[in-house]
Structures are given as C-alpha cells and as structure tokens.
Amino acid sequence: MSATLAPRVVVVSRRSELDELLARHGTRAAAAWYLRERGRDLTEVVDRHDALRAALTTVGAAIPADWRRGAVDRDDLPRFLFGPEDVVVAVGPDGLVANVAKYLDRQPVIGVDPEPGRNAGVLVRFTAGQLAGLLPAVAAGAATTRGRAMVRAALDDGQELVGLNEVYVGHASHQSARYLLAVADGGRARRERHSSSGVVIGSGTGATGWCASIARDRPGAPRPPAPEEEALCWYVREAWPSPVTGVSLTAGRLAGADRLELVAESDGLVAFADGLEADRLALSWGQRLTVDVGPRRLALVEP
C-alpha cells in the first residue's frame, strides 16, 4: 500500500433476486403473484434480499472513516477502473469473486458471504462481522493471502481476457462450433478437427464448478489441478464424430508452458470467462485463439 495514499476499499455486489423481480414486474404485489403461480413464496426472496442489504451495511460500517471507498455492481465491472492500492470486498456468492477476479492484478480480495450456510464458501470465506478486524491486516500486508492460478485466452490480434474459474470457447448460442483444436502438452503436439458445443478450460478453482460437472460424466477424466497449481484442465463438450471431425482429443491437462490452440472454422465463435458472456472475444473464421495459464493471479484473503 502507498505510504501517502489511504487504501481504497471497493465493495462489489450484485442485484438480489428481489431487485431483479421488481425491475421486471414493478411492484412487490406483482412479483409475489408471479412467484406464487410458480409455487414459490416472496418471503424467502425478501429474506435473502434483507440478508444481503444487512451484510452490505455491516461492510460499509467496517471501513475506517479515513479510508477511501468505492462500490460497483457486477454488471458494471467491465467499465470500472481498479487501482493497484485497492482492497476488494466481494459481498455475495462464490461466483461473484470469480466475476471480479478477471479485472484485477494481485489486489487482495476478501470474499464476504451474506448468507452463511447457503453458499459453498469456496471463495467467500468471511462473514460481514469479521471485516472490521480484517481490513487493517489486509492493508498492512499482514493477512494470509493465497495466490490462485487464472486462465488466459489470447487472440492472434492481441486481444485477451482472463478468468478465475474457466474460459468457454464456442458458438455464442452454444450450438455446434467448428474449429481445429491443437494441444501442446508435455512436449507432444496433437491436432483434431471438431464439431462440438464448445470447449471449457478451467483452473484449479474452476475445477469445483463447471469443469466438475463435465468431469463427473467422463470416465478417465484428467485429474483436476489444485487452486494454486500452475495448471489447467480442459474438456470438449459433445464432440460430434463425422468423416471430417473427430472425438479422440476431447480432454486433458495443461501445465507450465503447455497451451491449447483453437482455429475458428465457422463464424459466430466467442470466448468468455466466468459466465460474463457480455465481456467476450469474437473469433472470425480462421482466427487463432491460444489458452494457457495466465501470468496474473488472484490474491484471495484466507482465514
């Protein structure tokens, strides 16, 4: 942290389900009717909304008065500028930490769970009430911080993006995508032309999410990496066998300097990270995308 500039705490959150219902239906009565017709009760939604608001209030009160502060909604992350001295506090589910991670470069991130017991707690490791005692240690560099590996996807025109959990490459509508896949791992170079519903390349953190659900149905799936390991796992989704497309090169691991390359052979292909589809790279026919372990790491504060 700078000796002359007070730390800035940036609180990241996302709209609650109640917020989204009200934006769609206008009133609580209309939202209650909508839910009731689908066998749900507005009370649960209100309780979760109130838990999030209470956590955000507690977090705000925990920030020292002489520190700078900022706030950003998940939907605005692509337009928000983080500074190197920021301390980032993500208040929400585990996925919110992944959403903000791609916009950071080693700034410490504190995951706050507004509903302990409801979230898995893989990335949101603290309650709002613990923040007041934690922030001074984080600002002083005395808190326990673990560096988590991230996935990088780079186009041959210089554009790139990173993700904490995974990068998806495929058709924007998730229909069949055609591409040439090349994998360089362990000194071997392998290639295969595919028609599939896309490729998912995940980190050790992402191995507990989307990659885990894919691997569960794959006998002999590669061992997922640990969260801090400089390695990735990758899976081709629903590869289609035909006279010109194969199904033998559909899963593996990348470590160290290993990389996966994909050359688009159809239009409409995209790459996005951690479910943020609006913040994506677009692949034109013939463009090459390279995916590997990125140089940036998430600095996640741990208990």
PDB file of N, CA, C and O in Angstrom, residues 85-116:
ATOM      1  N   GLU A  85      -3.737   0.023  -5.403  1.00  0.00           N
ATOM      2  CA  GLU A  85      -3.793   0.078  -3.941  1.00  0.00           C
ATOM      3  C   GLU A  85      -5.135  -0.384  -3.385  1.00  0.00           C
ATOM      4  O   GLU A  85      -5.348  -0.369  -2.165  1.00  0.00           O
ATOM      5  N   ASP A  86      -6.051  -0.833  -4.226  1.00  0.00           N
ATOM      6  CA  ASP A  86      -7.397  -1.201  -3.780  1.00  0.00           C
ATOM      7  C   ASP A  86      -7.408  -2.473  -2.945  1.00  0.00           C
ATOM      8  O   ASP A  86      -6.615  -3.408  -3.181  1.00  0.00           O
ATOM      9  N   VAL A  87      -8.309  -2.503  -1.985  1.00  0.00           N
ATOM     10  CA  VAL A  87      -8.703  -3.732  -1.302  1.00  0.00           C
ATOM     11  C   VAL A  87     -10.120  -4.019  -1.759  1.00  0.00           C
ATOM     12  O   VAL A  87     -11.011  -3.179  -1.612  1.00  0.00           O
ATOM     13  N   VAL A  88     -10.333  -5.185  -2.343  1.00  0.00           N
ATOM     14  CA  VAL A  88     -11.625  -5.506  -2.941  1.00  0.00           C
ATOM     15  C   VAL A  88     -12.403  -6.416  -2.003  1.00  0.00           C
ATOM     16  O   VAL A  88     -11.885  -7.446  -1.542  1.00  0.00           O
ATOM     17  N   VAL A  89     -13.649  -6.039  -1.725  1.00  0.00           N
ATOM     18  CA  VAL A  89     -14.526  -6.838  -0.873  1.00  0.00           C
ATOM     19  C   VAL A  89     -15.723  -7.255  -1.714  1.00  0.00           C
ATOM     20  O   VAL A  89     -16.526  -6.408  -2.127  1.00  0.00           O
ATOM     21  N   ALA A  90     -15.834  -8.542  -1.999  1.00  0.00           N
ATOM     22  CA  ALA A  90     -16.940  -9.078  -2.785  1.00  0.00           C
ATOM     23  C   ALA A  90     -17.986  -9.650  -1.830  1.00  0.00           C
ATOM     24  O   ALA A  90     -17.689 -10.585  -1.082  1.00  0.00           O
ATOM     25  N   VAL A  91     -19.189  -9.085  -1.858  1.00  0.00           N
ATOM     26  CA  VAL A  91     -20.261  -9.492  -0.951  1.00  0.00           C
ATOM     27  C   VAL A  91     -21.312 -10.225  -1.765  1.00  0.00           C
ATOM     28  O   VAL A  91     -22.084  -9.609  -2.510  1.00  0.00           O
ATOM     29  N   GLY A  92     -21.344 -11.535  -1.641  1.00  0.00           N
ATOM     30  CA  GLY A  92     -22.286 -12.316  -2.428  1.00  0.00           C
ATOM     31  C   GLY A  92     -21.868 -13.768  -2.490  1.00  0.00           C
ATOM     32  O   GLY A  92     -21.082 -14.243  -1.659  1.00  0.00           O
ATOM     33  N   PRO A  93     -22.344 -14.497  -3.493  1.00  0.00           N
ATOM     34  CA  PRO A  93     -21.975 -15.917  -3.627  1.00  0.00           C
ATOM     35  C   PRO A  93     -20.545 -16.077  -4.118  1.00  0.00           C
ATOM     36  O   PRO A  93     -19.886 -15.103  -4.529  1.00  0.00           O
ATOM     37  N   ASP A  94     -20.063 -17.323  -4.101  1.00  0.00           N
ATOM     38  CA  ASP A  94     -18.700 -17.598  -4.542  1.00  0.00           C
ATOM     39  C   ASP A  94     -18.426 -17.071  -5.946  1.00  0.00           C
ATOM     40  O   ASP A  94     -17.348 -16.554  -6.230  1.00  0.00           O
ATOM     41  N   GLY A  95     -19.408 -17.200  -6.825  1.00  0.00           N
ATOM     42  CA  GLY A  95     -19.209 -16.790  -8.205  1.00  0.00           C
ATOM     43  C   GLY A  95     -18.907 -15.323  -8.373  1.00  0.00           C
ATOM     44  O   GLY A  95     -18.291 -14.915  -9.371  1.00  0.00           O
ATOM     45  N   LEU A  96     -19.293 -14.493  -7.409  1.00  0.00           N
ATOM     46  CA  LEU A  96     -19.018 -13.061  -7.509  1.00  0.00           C
ATOM     47  C   LEU A  96     -17.518 -12.789  -7.435  1.00  0.00           C
ATOM     48  O   LEU A  96     -17.018 -11.868  -8.092  1.00  0.00           O
ATOM     49  N   VAL A  97     -16.793 -13.567  -6.643  1.00  0.00           N
ATOM     50  CA  VAL A  97     -15.333 -13.410  -6.575  1.00  0.00           C
ATOM     51  C   VAL A  97     -14.721 -13.727  -7.936  1.00  0.00           C
ATOM     52  O   VAL A  97     -13.827 -13.026  -8.414  1.00  0.00           O
ATOM     53  N   ALA A  98     -15.223 -14.778  -8.578  1.00  0.00           N
ATOM     54  CA  ALA A  98     -14.729 -15.114  -9.914  1.00  0.00           C
ATOM     55  C   ALA A  98     -15.054 -14.009 -10.909  1.00  0.00           C
ATOM     56  O   ALA A  98     -14.234 -13.685 -11.776  1.00  0.00           O
ATOM     57  N   ASN A  99     -16.229 -13.419 -10.795  1.00  0.00           N
ATOM     58  CA  ASN A  99     -16.614 -12.346 -11.715  1.00  0.00           C
ATOM     59  C   ASN A  99     -15.669 -11.162 -11.641  1.00  0.00           C
ATOM     60  O   ASN A  99     -15.326 -10.563 -12.668  1.00  0.00           O
ATOM     61  N   VAL A 100     -15.231 -10.790 -10.424  1.00  0.00           N
ATOM     62  CA  VAL A 100     -14.369  -9.606 -10.272  1.00  0.00           C
ATOM     63  C   VAL A 100     -12.899  -9.939 -10.507  1.00  0.00           C
ATOM     64  O   VAL A 100     -12.118  -9.070 -10.886  1.00  0.00           O
ATOM     65  N   ALA A 101     -12.518 -11.198 -10.332  1.00  0.00           N
ATOM     66  CA  ALA A 101     -11.099 -11.570 -10.401  1.00  0.00           C
ATOM     67  C   ALA A 101     -10.467 -11.216 -11.743  1.00  0.00           C
ATOM     68  O   ALA A 101      -9.301 -10.808 -11.804  1.00  0.00           O
ATOM     69  N   LYS A 102     -11.207 -11.349 -12.820  1.00  0.00           N
ATOM     70  CA  LYS A 102     -10.640 -11.124 -14.147  1.00  0.00           C
ATOM     71  C   LYS A 102     -10.252  -9.676 -14.392  1.00  0.00           C
ATOM     72  O   LYS A 102      -9.516  -9.379 -15.334  1.00  0.00           O
ATOM     73  N   TYR A 103     -10.733  -8.762 -13.540  1.00  0.00           N
ATOM     74  CA  TYR A 103     -10.418  -7.344 -13.703  1.00  0.00           C
ATOM     75  C   TYR A 103      -9.328  -6.875 -12.741  1.00  0.00           C
ATOM     76  O   TYR A 103      -9.058  -5.680 -12.655  1.00  0.00           O
ATOM     77  N   LEU A 104      -8.712  -7.820 -12.031  1.00  0.00           N
ATOM     78  CA  LEU A 104      -7.721  -7.477 -11.017  1.00  0.00           C
ATOM     79  C   LEU A 104      -6.352  -8.021 -11.388  1.00  0.00           C
ATOM     80  O   LEU A 104      -6.223  -8.921 -12.216  1.00  0.00           O
ATOM     81  N   ASP A 105      -5.348  -7.478 -10.735  1.00  0.00           N
ATOM     82  CA  ASP A 105      -3.989  -7.982 -10.895  1.00  0.00           C
ATOM     83  C   ASP A 105      -3.284  -7.906  -9.543  1.00  0.00           C
ATOM     84  O   ASP A 105      -2.600  -6.939  -9.235  1.00  0.00           O
ATOM     85  N   ARG A 106      -3.546  -8.911  -8.721  1.00  0.00           N
ATOM     86  CA  ARG A 106      -2.916  -9.102  -7.416  1.00  0.00           C
ATOM     87  C   ARG A 106      -3.443  -8.190  -6.315  1.00  0.00           C
ATOM     88  O   ARG A 106      -2.898  -8.190  -5.208  1.00  0.00           O
ATOM     89  N   GLN A 107      -4.475  -7.396  -6.552  1.00  0.00           N
ATOM     90  CA  GLN A 107      -5.110  -6.684  -5.433  1.00  0.00           C
ATOM     91  C   GLN A 107      -5.756  -7.715  -4.504  1.00  0.00           C
ATOM     92  O   GLN A 107      -6.347  -8.684  -4.971  1.00  0.00           O
ATOM     93  N   PRO A 108      -5.635  -7.536  -3.172  1.00  0.00           N
ATOM     94  CA  PRO A 108      -6.235  -8.511  -2.251  1.00  0.00           C
ATOM     95  C   PRO A 108      -7.757  -8.490  -2.349  1.00  0.00           C
ATOM     96  O   PRO A 108      -8.380  -7.426  -2.422  1.00  0.00           O
ATOM     97  N   VAL A 109      -8.348  -9.682  -2.343  1.00  0.00           N
ATOM     98  CA  VAL A 109      -9.799  -9.832  -2.446  1.00  0.00           C
ATOM     99  C   VAL A 109     -10.310 -10.554  -1.206  1.00  0.00           C
ATOM    100  O   VAL A 109      -9.809 -11.639  -0.853  1.00  0.00           O
ATOM    101  N   ILE A 110     -11.295  -9.961  -0.550  1.00  0.00           N
ATOM    102  CA  ILE A 110     -11.954 -10.570   0.601  1.00  0.00           C
ATOM    103  C   ILE A 110     -13.353 -10.978   0.169  1.00  0.00           C
ATOM    104  O   ILE A 110     -14.150 -10.131  -0.242  1.00  0.00           O
ATOM    105  N   GLY A 111     -13.652 -12.256   0.245  1.00  0.00           N
ATOM    106  CA  GLY A 111     -14.984 -12.738  -0.091  1.00  0.00           C
ATOM    107  C   GLY A 111     -15.856 -12.784   1.154  1.00  0.00           C
ATOM    108  O   GLY A 111     -15.516 -13.447   2.132  1.00  0.00           O
ATOM    109  N   VAL A 112     -16.980 -12.057   1.131  1.00  0.00           N
ATOM    110  CA  VAL A 112     -17.903 -11.999   2.267  1.00  0.00           C
ATOM    111  C   VAL A 112     -19.194 -12.717   1.898  1.00  0.00           C
ATOM    112  O   VAL A 112     -19.835 -12.382   0.897  1.00  0.00           O
ATOM    113  N   ASP A 113     -19.567 -13.679   2.707  1.00  0.00           N
ATOM    114  CA  ASP A 113     -20.778 -14.471   2.487  1.00  0.00           C
ATOM    115  C   ASP A 113     -21.939 -13.830   3.234  1.00  0.00           C
ATOM    116  O   ASP A 113     -21.954 -13.829   4.472  1.00  0.00           O
ATOM    117  N   PRO A 114     -22.935 -13.279   2.541  1.00  0.00           N
ATOM    118  CA  PRO A 114     -24.064 -12.665   3.231  1.00  0.00           C
ATOM    119  C   PRO A 114     -25.061 -13.683   3.783  1.00  0.00           C
ATOM    120  O   PRO A 114     -25.915 -13.326   4.590  1.00  0.00           O
ATOM    121  N   GLU A 115     -24.941 -14.932   3.339  1.00  0.00           N
ATOM    122  CA  GLU A 115     -25.856 -15.984   3.775  1.00  0.00           C
ATOM    123  C   GLU A 115     -25.068 -17.235   4.152  1.00  0.00           C
ATOM    124  O   GLU A 115     -25.093 -18.231   3.421  1.00  0.00           O
ATOM    125  N   PRO A 116     -24.337 -17.192   5.262  1.00  0.00           N
ATOM    126  CA  PRO A 116     -23.533 -18.366   5.641  1.00  0.00           C
ATOM    127  C   PRO A 116     -24.386 -19.627   5.718  1.00  0.00           C
ATOM    128  O   PRO A 116     -25.490 -19.626   6.256  1.00  0.00           O
TER     129      PRO A 116
END
